[in-house]
Amino acid sequence: DTGVSQDPRHKITKRGQNVTFRCDPISEHNRLYWYRQTLGQGPEFLTYFQNEAQLEKSRLLSDRFSAERPKGSFSTLEIQRTEQGDSAMYLCASSLDAGSSYNSPLHFGNGTRLTVT
Amino acid sequence: DQQVKQNSPSLSVQEGRISILNCDYTNSMFDYFLWYKKYPAEGPTFLISISSIKDKNEDGRFTVFLNKSAKHLSLHIVPSQPGDSAVYFCAAADIKAAGNKLTFGGGTRVLVKP
């Protein structure tokens, strides 16, 4: 399977704990995105990387959130001091920026569902 | 501030008939539009897209129509099949901006009855 892979699929944690999620994009894709989806809503943009550079962060991404893509391949999303409001599905997506006007569709992973108790 | 809206949270249609899903947007900078389909416990899957220079794009049973003056797009599925039962998300992007970031609507749940 050469799609976007996310780990873990589910995470249950207690309020105040730190959690880290991993995303492995499609190998030839140079862009990687993190989105968050809550029940009944569409995915909301959090941040994106072009290779290893984090180029944009949403105002939704508080100081407790940090994302990295150290070698331009896999990415991690860490949430420190989790709160109940962080409970959501965290989706990773990747795409290929070919440098043209064509907009390569985002390919999504199956997400990590976080429950903060 | 919802820039992309899907006003129908759900839609029920008989197998073989047409499903019509609607989407409205407010940001006039959006110039690329996509539809994604999502099954439970899976991530969204890309279905079809349309650039603002077109008003129609067709791919098999799926057709997307864009009305720029009304800031409205729709997805037609003909004929609808039970396997089409899923949540459909409309998304928009300003491809002139860096990043190809997508803004999603809230989704429409489609149920196709056999």
PDB file of C-alpha atoms in Angstrom:
ATOM      1  CA  ASP A   1       0.000   0.000   0.000  1.00  0.00           C
ATOM      2  CA  THR A   2       1.557   3.276  -1.080  1.00  0.00           C
ATOM      3  CA  GLY A   3      -1.033   5.616   0.442  1.00  0.00           C
ATOM      4  CA  VAL A   4      -0.683   8.006   3.375  1.00  0.00           C
ATOM      5  CA  SER A   5      -0.155   6.102   6.614  1.00  0.00           C
ATOM      6  CA  GLN A   6      -0.975   7.393  10.101  1.00  0.00           C
ATOM      7  CA  ASP A   7      -0.136   5.915  13.464  1.00  0.00           C
ATOM      8  CA  PRO A   8      -1.773   5.247  15.850  1.00  0.00           C
ATOM      9  CA  ARG A   9      -5.346   4.902  14.588  1.00  0.00           C
ATOM     10  CA  HIS A  10      -6.755   5.587  18.024  1.00  0.00           C
ATOM     11  CA  LYS A  11      -5.340   7.264  21.113  1.00  0.00           C
ATOM     12  CA  ILE A  12      -7.044   7.667  24.478  1.00  0.00           C
ATOM     13  CA  THR A  13      -5.259   9.875  26.961  1.00  0.00           C
ATOM     14  CA  LYS A  14      -5.934  11.688  30.186  1.00  0.00           C
ATOM     15  CA  ARG A  15      -6.148  15.436  30.329  1.00  0.00           C
ATOM     16  CA  GLY A  16      -2.741  16.994  30.830  1.00  0.00           C
ATOM     17  CA  GLN A  17      -0.776  14.230  29.140  1.00  0.00           C
ATOM     18  CA  ASN A  18       1.317  14.699  25.997  1.00  0.00           C
ATOM     19  CA  VAL A  19       0.597  12.770  22.817  1.00  0.00           C
ATOM     20  CA  THR A  20       2.454  12.369  19.528  1.00  0.00           C
ATOM     21  CA  PHE A  21       1.099  11.207  16.196  1.00  0.00           C
ATOM     22  CA  ARG A  22       3.043  10.099  13.155  1.00  0.00           C
ATOM     23  CA  CYS A  23       2.306  10.475   9.459  1.00  0.00           C
ATOM     24  CA  ASP A  24       4.092   8.814   6.551  1.00  0.00           C
ATOM     25  CA  PRO A  25       3.126  10.520   3.292  1.00  0.00           C
ATOM     26  CA  ILE A  26       3.166   9.108  -0.222  1.00  0.00           C
ATOM     27  CA  SER A  27       6.877   8.812  -0.932  1.00  0.00           C
ATOM     28  CA  GLU A  28       7.189  11.152  -3.911  1.00  0.00           C
ATOM     29  CA  HIS A  29       4.990  13.862  -2.354  1.00  0.00           C
ATOM     30  CA  ASN A  30       6.853  16.948  -1.177  1.00  0.00           C
ATOM     31  CA  ARG A  31       3.937  18.609   0.618  1.00  0.00           C
ATOM     32  CA  LEU A  32       2.454  17.355   3.859  1.00  0.00           C
ATOM     33  CA  TYR A  33      -0.572  18.754   5.662  1.00  0.00           C
ATOM     34  CA  TRP A  34      -2.221  18.285   9.041  1.00  0.00           C
ATOM     35  CA  TYR A  35      -5.955  18.779   9.434  1.00  0.00           C
ATOM     36  CA  ARG A  36      -8.314  18.334  12.357  1.00  0.00           C
ATOM     37  CA  GLN A  37     -11.899  17.121  12.085  1.00  0.00           C
ATOM     38  CA  THR A  38     -14.497  17.221  14.824  1.00  0.00           C
ATOM     39  CA  LEU A  39     -17.856  15.469  14.767  1.00  0.00           C
ATOM     40  CA  GLY A  40     -20.224  16.848  12.154  1.00  0.00           C
ATOM     41  CA  GLN A  41     -17.652  19.228  10.711  1.00  0.00           C
ATOM     42  CA  GLY A  42     -15.360  19.214   7.734  1.00  0.00           C
ATOM     43  CA  PRO A  43     -11.588  18.965   8.110  1.00  0.00           C
ATOM     44  CA  GLU A  44      -9.903  22.177   9.303  1.00  0.00           C
ATOM     45  CA  PHE A  45      -6.401  23.128   8.210  1.00  0.00           C
ATOM     46  CA  LEU A  46      -3.735  23.137  10.923  1.00  0.00           C
ATOM     47  CA  THR A  47      -0.362  23.375   9.185  1.00  0.00           C
ATOM     48  CA  TYR A  48       1.628  22.326   6.145  1.00  0.00           C
ATOM     49  CA  PHE A  49       5.191  21.522   5.121  1.00  0.00           C
ATOM     50  CA  GLN A  50       7.004  21.917   1.850  1.00  0.00           C
ATOM     51  CA  ASN A  51       9.743  19.303   2.183  1.00  0.00           C
ATOM     52  CA  GLU A  52      11.113  19.911   5.707  1.00  0.00           C
ATOM     53  CA  ALA A  53      10.026  23.543   5.966  1.00  0.00           C
ATOM     54  CA  GLN A  54       6.872  24.370   7.897  1.00  0.00           C
ATOM     55  CA  LEU A  55       5.405  27.161   5.768  1.00  0.00           C
ATOM     56  CA  GLU A  56       2.064  27.968   7.359  1.00  0.00           C
ATOM     57  CA  LYS A  57       0.316  27.450  10.664  1.00  0.00           C
ATOM     58  CA  SER A  58      -3.360  28.054  11.368  1.00  0.00           C
ATOM     59  CA  ARG A  59      -4.467  30.127  14.341  1.00  0.00           C
ATOM     60  CA  LEU A  60      -6.102  26.858  15.465  1.00  0.00           C
ATOM     61  CA  LEU A  61      -2.619  25.581  16.229  1.00  0.00           C
ATOM     62  CA  SER A  62      -2.048  26.793  19.770  1.00  0.00           C
ATOM     63  CA  ASP A  63       1.336  26.864  21.473  1.00  0.00           C
ATOM     64  CA  ARG A  64       0.621  23.400  22.842  1.00  0.00           C
ATOM     65  CA  PHE A  65       0.785  21.967  19.322  1.00  0.00           C
ATOM     66  CA  SER A  66       4.015  21.391  17.467  1.00  0.00           C
ATOM     67  CA  ALA A  67       4.643  19.666  14.166  1.00  0.00           C
ATOM     68  CA  GLU A  68       7.880  18.561  12.592  1.00  0.00           C
ATOM     69  CA  ARG A  69       9.041  16.995   9.373  1.00  0.00           C
ATOM     70  CA  PRO A  70      12.740  16.593  10.078  1.00  0.00           C
ATOM     71  CA  LYS A  71      13.974  15.007   6.862  1.00  0.00           C
ATOM     72  CA  GLY A  72      11.195  15.994   4.533  1.00  0.00           C
ATOM     73  CA  SER A  73       9.647  12.536   4.738  1.00  0.00           C
ATOM     74  CA  PHE A  74       7.506  11.505   7.734  1.00  0.00           C
ATOM     75  CA  SER A  75       5.969  14.063  10.073  1.00  0.00           C
ATOM     76  CA  THR A  76       4.988  14.131  13.738  1.00  0.00           C
ATOM     77  CA  LEU A  77       2.315  16.173  15.460  1.00  0.00           C
ATOM     78  CA  GLU A  78       2.703  16.599  19.213  1.00  0.00           C
ATOM     79  CA  ILE A  79       0.081  17.974  21.565  1.00  0.00           C
ATOM     80  CA  GLN A  80       1.312  18.944  25.007  1.00  0.00           C
ATOM     81  CA  ARG A  81      -0.883  19.179  28.105  1.00  0.00           C
ATOM     82  CA  THR A  82      -3.902  17.811  26.279  1.00  0.00           C
ATOM     83  CA  GLU A  83      -7.342  19.259  26.964  1.00  0.00           C
ATOM     84  CA  GLN A  84     -10.765  17.720  26.386  1.00  0.00           C
ATOM     85  CA  GLY A  85     -11.304  20.165  23.520  1.00  0.00           C
ATOM     86  CA  ASP A  86      -8.420  18.506  21.685  1.00  0.00           C
ATOM     87  CA  SER A  87     -10.544  15.402  21.158  1.00  0.00           C
ATOM     88  CA  ALA A  88     -10.895  15.061  17.395  1.00  0.00           C
ATOM     89  CA  MET A  89      -9.759  13.144  14.343  1.00  0.00           C
ATOM     90  CA  TYR A  90      -6.313  14.307  13.221  1.00  0.00           C
ATOM     91  CA  LEU A  91      -5.837  13.828   9.496  1.00  0.00           C
ATOM     92  CA  CYS A  92      -2.617  13.920   7.559  1.00  0.00           C
ATOM     93  CA  ALA A  93      -2.517  14.514   3.809  1.00  0.00           C
ATOM     94  CA  SER A  94       0.170  14.796   1.183  1.00  0.00           C
ATOM     95  CA  SER A  95       0.436  16.157  -2.336  1.00  0.00           C
ATOM     96  CA  LEU A  96       2.954  16.800  -5.060  1.00  0.00           C
ATOM     97  CA  ASP A  97       3.863  20.373  -5.846  1.00  0.00           C
ATOM     98  CA  ALA A  98       5.046  20.119  -9.441  1.00  0.00           C
ATOM     99  CA  GLY A  99       5.627  23.835  -9.711  1.00  0.00           C
ATOM    100  CA  SER A 100       2.874  24.367 -12.268  1.00  0.00           C
ATOM    101  CA  SER A 101      -0.560  25.890 -11.961  1.00  0.00           C
ATOM    102  CA  TYR A 102      -2.082  22.435 -11.668  1.00  0.00           C
ATOM    103  CA  ASN A 103      -3.283  21.796  -8.164  1.00  0.00           C
ATOM    104  CA  SER A 104      -2.435  18.249  -7.156  1.00  0.00           C
ATOM    105  CA  PRO A 105      -5.291  16.921  -5.001  1.00  0.00           C
ATOM    106  CA  LEU A 106      -4.518  16.136  -1.395  1.00  0.00           C
ATOM    107  CA  HIS A 107      -4.368  12.450  -0.527  1.00  0.00           C
ATOM    108  CA  PHE A 108      -5.498  11.779   3.022  1.00  0.00           C
ATOM    109  CA  GLY A 109      -4.589   9.096   5.517  1.00  0.00           C
ATOM    110  CA  ASN A 110      -7.191   7.355   7.669  1.00  0.00           C
ATOM    111  CA  GLY A 111      -6.493   9.646  10.589  1.00  0.00           C
ATOM    112  CA  THR A 112      -5.716   9.316  14.285  1.00  0.00           C
ATOM    113  CA  ARG A 113      -8.735   9.594  16.553  1.00  0.00           C
ATOM    114  CA  LEU A 114      -7.786  11.278  19.820  1.00  0.00           C
ATOM    115  CA  THR A 115      -9.980  11.040  22.895  1.00  0.00           C
ATOM    116  CA  VAL A 116      -8.987  13.107  25.923  1.00  0.00           C
ATOM    117  CA  THR A 117     -10.698  12.016  29.132  1.00  0.00           C
TER     118      THR A 117
ATOM    119  CA  ASP B   1     -16.546  32.483   9.429  1.00  0.00           C
ATOM    120  CA  GLN B   2     -17.549  29.578   7.205  1.00  0.00           C
ATOM    121  CA  GLN B   3     -16.132  30.261   3.787  1.00  0.00           C
ATOM    122  CA  VAL B   4     -17.469  27.012   2.331  1.00  0.00           C
ATOM    123  CA  LYS B   5     -20.971  25.844   3.217  1.00  0.00           C
ATOM    124  CA  GLN B   6     -22.911  22.724   2.519  1.00  0.00           C
ATOM    125  CA  ASN B   7     -26.413  23.557   3.674  1.00  0.00           C
ATOM    126  CA  SER B   8     -27.873  20.069   3.378  1.00  0.00           C
ATOM    127  CA  PRO B   9     -26.503  17.845   6.122  1.00  0.00           C
ATOM    128  CA  SER B  10     -28.089  14.748   4.616  1.00  0.00           C
ATOM    129  CA  LEU B  11     -29.619  13.381   1.442  1.00  0.00           C
ATOM    130  CA  SER B  12     -31.521  10.171   0.785  1.00  0.00           C
ATOM    131  CA  VAL B  13     -31.967   8.874  -2.753  1.00  0.00           C
ATOM    132  CA  GLN B  14     -33.184   5.711  -4.434  1.00  0.00           C
ATOM    133  CA  GLU B  15     -30.680   3.527  -6.231  1.00  0.00           C
ATOM    134  CA  GLY B  16     -30.490   4.437  -9.918  1.00  0.00           C
ATOM    135  CA  ARG B  17     -31.709   7.996  -9.406  1.00  0.00           C
ATOM    136  CA  ILE B  18     -29.658  11.194  -9.441  1.00  0.00           C
ATOM    137  CA  SER B  19     -27.986  12.583  -6.318  1.00  0.00           C
ATOM    138  CA  ILE B  20     -27.403  16.335  -6.323  1.00  0.00           C
ATOM    139  CA  LEU B  21     -25.139  17.823  -3.672  1.00  0.00           C
ATOM    140  CA  ASN B  22     -24.767  21.567  -3.308  1.00  0.00           C
ATOM    141  CA  CYS B  23     -22.017  23.814  -2.022  1.00  0.00           C
ATOM    142  CA  ASP B  24     -21.712  27.586  -1.623  1.00  0.00           C
ATOM    143  CA  TYR B  25     -18.610  29.649  -1.001  1.00  0.00           C
ATOM    144  CA  THR B  26     -18.018  33.235  -0.012  1.00  0.00           C
ATOM    145  CA  ASN B  27     -14.333  33.844  -0.728  1.00  0.00           C
ATOM    146  CA  SER B  28     -13.976  35.252  -4.255  1.00  0.00           C
ATOM    147  CA  MET B  29     -10.279  34.320  -4.229  1.00  0.00           C
ATOM    148  CA  PHE B  30     -11.147  30.625  -4.457  1.00  0.00           C
ATOM    149  CA  ASP B  31     -10.395  29.359  -7.949  1.00  0.00           C
ATOM    150  CA  TYR B  32     -10.165  25.611  -7.579  1.00  0.00           C
ATOM    151  CA  PHE B  33     -12.838  23.324  -6.177  1.00  0.00           C
ATOM    152  CA  LEU B  34     -12.836  19.683  -5.201  1.00  0.00           C
ATOM    153  CA  TRP B  35     -15.218  17.047  -3.917  1.00  0.00           C
ATOM    154  CA  TYR B  36     -14.107  14.381  -1.478  1.00  0.00           C
ATOM    155  CA  LYS B  37     -15.934  11.282  -0.330  1.00  0.00           C
ATOM    156  CA  LYS B  38     -15.525   9.816   3.136  1.00  0.00           C
ATOM    157  CA  TYR B  39     -16.499   6.426   4.474  1.00  0.00           C
ATOM    158  CA  PRO B  40     -16.614   5.824   8.254  1.00  0.00           C
ATOM    159  CA  ALA B  41     -13.196   5.206   9.837  1.00  0.00           C
ATOM    160  CA  GLU B  42     -11.403   6.237   6.655  1.00  0.00           C
ATOM    161  CA  GLY B  43      -9.856   9.462   5.456  1.00  0.00           C
ATOM    162  CA  PRO B  44     -11.464  11.585   2.724  1.00  0.00           C
ATOM    163  CA  THR B  45     -10.878  10.306  -0.810  1.00  0.00           C
ATOM    164  CA  PHE B  46     -10.574  12.675  -3.760  1.00  0.00           C
ATOM    165  CA  LEU B  47     -13.460  12.365  -6.241  1.00  0.00           C
ATOM    166  CA  ILE B  48     -13.426  15.147  -8.786  1.00  0.00           C
ATOM    167  CA  SER B  49     -12.264  18.732  -9.180  1.00  0.00           C
ATOM    168  CA  ILE B  50     -12.935  21.800 -11.281  1.00  0.00           C
ATOM    169  CA  SER B  51     -10.959  24.911 -12.074  1.00  0.00           C
ATOM    170  CA  SER B  52     -12.670  28.295 -12.105  1.00  0.00           C
ATOM    171  CA  ILE B  53     -11.976  28.610 -15.837  1.00  0.00           C
ATOM    172  CA  LYS B  54     -14.513  25.838 -16.444  1.00  0.00           C
ATOM    173  CA  ASP B  55     -18.172  25.490 -15.596  1.00  0.00           C
ATOM    174  CA  LYS B  56     -18.430  21.716 -15.854  1.00  0.00           C
ATOM    175  CA  ASN B  57     -16.225  18.691 -15.357  1.00  0.00           C
ATOM    176  CA  GLU B  58     -17.297  15.115 -15.835  1.00  0.00           C
ATOM    177  CA  ASP B  59     -15.768  11.823 -14.712  1.00  0.00           C
ATOM    178  CA  GLY B  60     -17.890   8.752 -15.252  1.00  0.00           C
ATOM    179  CA  ARG B  61     -20.976   8.955 -13.066  1.00  0.00           C
ATOM    180  CA  PHE B  62     -19.761  12.151 -11.382  1.00  0.00           C
ATOM    181  CA  THR B  63     -20.221  15.657 -12.765  1.00  0.00           C
ATOM    182  CA  VAL B  64     -19.324  18.891 -11.023  1.00  0.00           C
ATOM    183  CA  PHE B  65     -20.925  22.175 -12.091  1.00  0.00           C
ATOM    184  CA  LEU B  66     -19.541  25.590 -11.150  1.00  0.00           C
ATOM    185  CA  ASN B  67     -21.491  28.858 -11.197  1.00  0.00           C
ATOM    186  CA  LYS B  68     -18.914  31.517 -10.374  1.00  0.00           C
ATOM    187  CA  SER B  69     -21.316  34.444 -10.384  1.00  0.00           C
ATOM    188  CA  ALA B  70     -23.445  32.707  -7.773  1.00  0.00           C
ATOM    189  CA  LYS B  71     -20.417  31.284  -5.942  1.00  0.00           C
ATOM    190  CA  HIS B  72     -22.107  27.911  -6.097  1.00  0.00           C
ATOM    191  CA  LEU B  73     -21.070  24.447  -7.158  1.00  0.00           C
ATOM    192  CA  SER B  74     -22.864  21.152  -7.268  1.00  0.00           C
ATOM    193  CA  LEU B  75     -21.997  17.492  -7.628  1.00  0.00           C
ATOM    194  CA  HIS B  76     -24.267  15.204  -9.621  1.00  0.00           C
ATOM    195  CA  ILE B  77     -24.051  11.447  -9.252  1.00  0.00           C
ATOM    196  CA  VAL B  78     -25.902   9.521 -11.945  1.00  0.00           C
ATOM    197  CA  PRO B  79     -26.958   6.809 -11.474  1.00  0.00           C
ATOM    198  CA  SER B  80     -26.596   6.588  -7.703  1.00  0.00           C
ATOM    199  CA  GLN B  81     -25.421   3.244  -6.322  1.00  0.00           C
ATOM    200  CA  PRO B  82     -25.563   1.848  -2.764  1.00  0.00           C
ATOM    201  CA  GLY B  83     -21.758   2.044  -2.608  1.00  0.00           C
ATOM    202  CA  ASP B  84     -22.056   5.818  -3.004  1.00  0.00           C
ATOM    203  CA  SER B  85     -23.475   6.028   0.525  1.00  0.00           C
ATOM    204  CA  ALA B  86     -20.917   8.168   2.344  1.00  0.00           C
ATOM    205  CA  VAL B  87     -20.247  11.712   3.528  1.00  0.00           C
ATOM    206  CA  TYR B  88     -19.313  14.109   0.735  1.00  0.00           C
ATOM    207  CA  PHE B  89     -17.194  17.178   1.374  1.00  0.00           C
ATOM    208  CA  CYS B  90     -16.865  20.170  -0.876  1.00  0.00           C
ATOM    209  CA  ALA B  91     -13.485  21.932  -0.689  1.00  0.00           C
ATOM    210  CA  ALA B  92     -12.025  25.089  -2.191  1.00  0.00           C
ATOM    211  CA  ALA B  93      -8.560  26.528  -2.696  1.00  0.00           C
ATOM    212  CA  ASP B  94      -6.874  29.691  -3.878  1.00  0.00           C
ATOM    213  CA  ILE B  95      -4.201  28.187  -6.097  1.00  0.00           C
ATOM    214  CA  LYS B  96      -2.500  31.560  -6.458  1.00  0.00           C
ATOM    215  CA  ALA B  97      -1.641  31.391  -2.769  1.00  0.00           C
ATOM    216  CA  ALA B  98       1.181  29.210  -1.534  1.00  0.00           C
ATOM    217  CA  GLY B  99       0.408  25.769  -0.260  1.00  0.00           C
ATOM    218  CA  ASN B 100      -2.763  24.613  -2.055  1.00  0.00           C
ATOM    219  CA  LYS B 101      -4.488  24.748   1.313  1.00  0.00           C
ATOM    220  CA  LEU B 102      -8.051  23.427   1.179  1.00  0.00           C
ATOM    221  CA  THR B 103     -11.047  24.925   2.987  1.00  0.00           C
ATOM    222  CA  PHE B 104     -13.775  22.348   3.530  1.00  0.00           C
ATOM    223  CA  GLY B 105     -17.525  22.518   3.930  1.00  0.00           C
ATOM    224  CA  GLY B 106     -19.274  20.671   6.729  1.00  0.00           C
ATOM    225  CA  GLY B 107     -20.249  17.693   4.579  1.00  0.00           C
ATOM    226  CA  THR B 108     -23.429  16.066   3.279  1.00  0.00           C
ATOM    227  CA  ARG B 109     -24.291  12.520   4.288  1.00  0.00           C
ATOM    228  CA  VAL B 110     -25.708  10.593   1.336  1.00  0.00           C
ATOM    229  CA  LEU B 111     -27.743   7.436   1.750  1.00  0.00           C
ATOM    230  CA  VAL B 112     -28.546   5.475  -1.400  1.00  0.00           C
ATOM    231  CA  LYS B 113     -31.393   3.049  -0.817  1.00  0.00           C
ATOM    232  CA  PRO B 114     -31.458  -0.206  -2.807  1.00  0.00           C
TER     233      PRO B 114
END
